[in-house]
CSV table of C-alpha atoms in Angstrom, one decimal:
chain,number,residue,atom,x,y,z
R,17,MET,CA,-7.4,4.7,15.2
R,18,GLU,CA,-5.5,1.4,15.2
R,19,LEU,CA,-2.2,1.2,13.4
R,20,TYR,CA,-3.3,-1.2,10.6
R,21,GLU,CA,-6.4,0.8,10.0
R,22,ALA,CA,-4.3,4.0,9.7
R,23,ILE,CA,-1.9,2.3,7.2
R,24,ARG,CA,-4.8,1.3,5.0
R,25,ARG,CA,-6.8,4.6,5.3
R,26,ARG,CA,-3.9,6.9,4.5
R,27,ARG,CA,-4.3,8.6,1.2
R,28,SER,CA,-2.7,11.3,-0.9
R,29,ILE,CA,-5.1,14.2,-0.3
R,30,ARG,CA,-5.3,16.9,-2.9
R,31,LYS,CA,-8.3,18.9,-1.6
R,32,TYR,CA,-8.4,20.4,1.9
R,33,LYS,CA,-10.8,22.4,4.0
R,34,PRO,CA,-9.4,25.9,4.9
R,35,ASP,CA,-9.7,25.2,8.7
R,36,MET,CA,-6.4,25.7,10.5
R,37,VAL,CA,-5.0,22.7,12.3
R,38,PRO,CA,-4.3,23.5,15.9
R,39,ARG,CA,-0.7,24.0,16.8
R,40,GLU,CA,-0.9,21.4,19.6
R,41,THR,CA,-2.1,18.8,17.1
R,42,ILE,CA,0.8,19.5,14.7
R,43,ALA,CA,3.2,19.3,17.7
R,44,ARG,CA,1.7,15.9,18.6
R,45,LEU,CA,2.1,14.6,15.0
R,46,LEU,CA,5.8,15.7,15.0
R,47,GLU,CA,6.4,14.2,18.4
R,48,GLU,CA,5.1,10.8,17.0
R,49,ALA,CA,7.2,11.2,13.9
R,50,MET,CA,10.3,11.6,16.0
R,51,TRP,CA,9.8,8.1,17.4
R,52,ALA,CA,10.8,6.6,14.0
R,53,PRO,CA,13.9,4.4,13.9
R,54,SER,CA,17.1,6.1,12.6
R,55,GLY,CA,20.5,4.9,11.6
R,56,LEU,CA,22.9,4.9,14.6
R,57,ASN,CA,20.0,6.5,16.5
R,58,TRP,CA,21.2,9.9,15.1
R,59,GLN,CA,17.6,11.1,14.7
R,60,PRO,CA,18.8,13.4,11.9
R,61,TRP,CA,15.4,15.0,11.2
R,62,GLU,CA,14.3,18.6,11.3
R,63,PHE,CA,10.8,19.8,10.4
R,64,MET,CA,9.6,23.2,9.2
R,65,VAL,CA,5.9,24.0,9.8
R,66,ILE,CA,4.8,26.6,7.3
R,67,THR,CA,1.6,28.6,7.2
R,68,GLY,CA,0.4,32.0,5.9
R,69,PRO,CA,2.3,33.9,3.2
R,70,LYS,CA,5.4,31.6,3.2
R,71,LYS,CA,3.2,28.6,2.6
R,72,ASP,CA,1.5,30.4,-0.2
R,73,GLU,CA,4.9,31.3,-1.7
R,74,LEU,CA,5.9,27.6,-1.4
R,75,ALA,CA,2.8,26.5,-3.2
R,76,ALA,CA,3.2,29.2,-5.9
R,77,SER,CA,6.7,27.9,-6.5
R,78,TYR,CA,5.4,24.4,-7.0
R,79,GLY,CA,2.7,25.7,-9.3
R,80,ARG,CA,5.3,27.4,-11.5
R,81,ILE,CA,7.5,24.3,-11.9
R,82,THR,CA,4.5,22.1,-12.5
R,83,GLU,CA,3.1,24.5,-15.1
R,84,PHE,CA,6.5,24.6,-16.8
R,85,GLY,CA,6.3,20.8,-17.3
R,86,PHE,CA,3.0,20.9,-19.1
R,87,PRO,CA,1.9,22.1,-22.5
R,88,PRO,CA,0.9,25.8,-22.8
R,89,ALA,CA,-2.5,26.9,-21.6
R,90,GLY,CA,-5.3,26.0,-24.0
R,91,GLN,CA,-3.4,22.8,-24.9
R,92,ARG,CA,-3.6,21.1,-21.6
R,93,SER,CA,-6.0,18.3,-20.6
R,94,PRO,CA,-8.5,18.9,-17.8
R,95,ALA,CA,-6.4,16.6,-15.6
R,96,GLN,CA,-3.3,18.7,-16.2
R,97,GLU,CA,-5.2,21.9,-15.5
R,98,ASN,CA,-6.6,20.4,-12.2
R,99,PHE,CA,-3.1,19.3,-11.2
R,100,ILE,CA,-1.7,22.8,-11.8
R,101,ARG,CA,-4.5,24.4,-9.8
R,102,TRP,CA,-3.7,21.9,-7.0
R,103,ALA,CA,0.0,22.6,-7.1
R,104,LYS,CA,-0.5,26.4,-7.0
R,105,THR,CA,-2.4,26.1,-3.7
R,106,LEU,CA,-1.3,22.7,-2.3
R,107,GLY,CA,-5.0,21.9,-2.5
R,108,GLY,CA,-5.9,24.7,-0.2
R,109,ALA,CA,-4.1,23.1,2.8
R,110,PRO,CA,-3.5,25.6,5.5
R,111,VAL,CA,-0.2,24.1,6.5
R,112,ALA,CA,2.9,22.6,4.8
R,113,ILE,CA,5.6,20.6,6.5
R,114,VAL,CA,9.1,20.3,5.1
R,115,ALA,CA,11.4,17.5,6.4
R,116,LEU,CA,15.1,18.3,6.4
R,117,THR,CA,18.3,16.4,7.3
R,118,PRO,CA,21.9,17.6,7.6
R,119,ALA,CA,23.7,17.5,4.2
R,120,TYR,CA,26.6,15.1,4.1
R,121,GLY,CA,29.1,14.5,1.3
R,122,ASP,CA,29.7,10.8,2.4
R,123,PRO,CA,27.2,8.8,0.3
R,124,SER,CA,26.6,6.1,2.9
R,125,VAL,CA,25.9,8.7,5.7
R,126,ARG,CA,23.7,10.7,3.2
R,127,LYS,CA,21.7,7.5,2.4
R,128,MET,CA,21.3,6.6,6.1
R,129,ASN,CA,20.0,10.1,6.9
R,130,LEU,CA,17.6,10.1,3.9
R,131,GLU,CA,16.2,6.7,5.0
R,132,SER,CA,15.9,7.8,8.6
R,133,VAL,CA,14.1,11.0,7.8
R,134,SER,CA,11.8,9.1,5.3
R,135,ALA,CA,10.8,6.8,8.2
R,136,ALA,CA,10.0,9.8,10.4
R,137,PHE,CA,8.0,11.3,7.5
R,138,ALA,CA,6.0,8.1,7.1
R,139,TYR,CA,5.3,8.1,10.8
R,140,LEU,CA,4.1,11.7,10.4
R,141,LEU,CA,1.7,10.8,7.6
R,142,LEU,CA,0.3,7.9,9.6
R,143,ALA,CA,-0.1,10.0,12.7
R,144,ALA,CA,-2.0,12.6,10.7
R,145,THR,CA,-4.3,10.0,9.3
R,146,ALA,CA,-5.0,8.7,12.8
R,147,GLU,CA,-6.0,12.3,13.8
R,148,GLY,CA,-8.4,12.6,10.8
R,149,LEU,CA,-6.0,14.9,8.9
R,150,GLY,CA,-4.8,14.7,5.3
R,151,THR,CA,-1.4,14.7,3.8
R,152,CYS,CA,0.4,14.1,0.5
R,153,TRP,CA,4.0,13.0,0.4
R,154,MET,CA,5.6,15.3,-2.2
R,155,THR,CA,9.0,15.4,-3.8
R,156,GLY,CA,7.9,17.1,-7.0
R,157,PRO,CA,8.4,20.6,-5.5
R,158,LEU,CA,12.1,19.8,-5.2
R,159,ARG,CA,12.5,20.2,-8.9
R,160,ASN,CA,12.5,23.9,-7.9
R,161,GLU,CA,14.7,23.4,-4.9
R,162,LYS,CA,16.7,26.6,-5.4
R,163,GLU,CA,13.6,28.7,-5.1
R,164,ILE,CA,12.3,26.7,-2.1
R,165,ARG,CA,15.6,27.3,-0.3
R,166,ARG,CA,15.3,31.0,-1.0
R,167,ILE,CA,11.6,31.2,0.1
R,168,LEU,CA,12.2,29.2,3.4
R,169,GLU,CA,15.8,30.4,4.0
R,170,ILE,CA,17.1,26.9,4.1
R,171,PRO,CA,20.9,26.9,4.3
R,172,ASP,CA,23.1,24.7,2.2
R,173,ASP,CA,24.1,22.5,5.1
R,174,LYS,CA,20.5,21.1,5.2
R,175,GLU,CA,19.0,18.7,2.6
R,176,ILE,CA,15.3,18.8,1.8
R,177,VAL,CA,13.9,15.3,2.0
R,178,ALA,CA,10.1,15.7,1.4
R,179,ILE,CA,7.2,18.1,1.7
R,180,THR,CA,3.6,17.5,2.7
R,181,PRO,CA,0.5,19.7,2.8
R,182,LEU,CA,-1.4,19.2,6.0
R,183,GLY,CA,-5.1,19.9,6.7
R,184,TYR,CA,-8.5,18.5,7.1
R,185,PRO,CA,-9.4,16.5,4.0
R,186,ASP,CA,-12.2,17.8,1.8
R,187,GLU,CA,-12.3,14.6,-0.2
R,188,GLU,CA,-12.2,10.9,0.4
R,189,PRO,CA,-10.3,9.2,-2.4
R,190,ALA,CA,-10.9,5.5,-2.9
R,191,PRO,CA,-8.0,3.2,-2.1
R,192,PRO,CA,-5.8,3.0,-5.2
R,193,PRO,CA,-5.5,-0.6,-6.5
R,194,ARG,CA,-2.5,-2.5,-5.3
R,195,LYS,CA,0.0,-3.9,-7.8
R,196,ASP,CA,0.4,-7.6,-8.0
R,197,GLN,CA,2.8,-8.4,-5.2
R,198,GLN,CA,3.8,-11.8,-6.7
R,199,GLY,CA,7.5,-12.1,-6.5
R,200,LYS,CA,8.0,-9.0,-4.3
R,201,ILE,CA,8.7,-11.0,-1.2
R,202,GLN,CA,11.6,-13.5,-0.9
R,203,TRP,CA,11.5,-16.1,1.9
R,204,ILE,CA,15.1,-17.2,2.6
R,205,GLY,CA,15.8,-20.0,5.1
R,206,PHE,CA,12.3,-19.9,6.4
């Protein structure tokens, strides 16, 4: 798939087929992600690839924090119920990937690392799209970061940047409308 096509085809997928993604495919996606630009060429990314019971625990954790933010059962809208079901299973995706970076106290280094890992994460999502796989950039689970750290045994010297489910899509969402971009680009000295 050509780059511009992958950019326009990438979607947040919330329903996955149960088929496992081959390990070599995941390795290829991560290899592409690591070609992203990074501040000072530090390449400060680390990735955790999670399947099986640990992935299920991660999903259950997200489900609990999501459910906590909604009205009690019986008072929720159908959309809220659907979102909770998705969160509790990550849409049935067989894989989850967590992006990490070293934790730094210096705000400028921290920002540089977060930006660098975010670039690598975007590359990962685009590479997955090119392979016919689905993803969904998630930061919502980080509202329950303490539990995620416990489940995945992530030490305090690592910062969690983002999480994505990964799998074969079992839906084809329409492209979301783009907001009016008027005034979003400034041309200076052009």
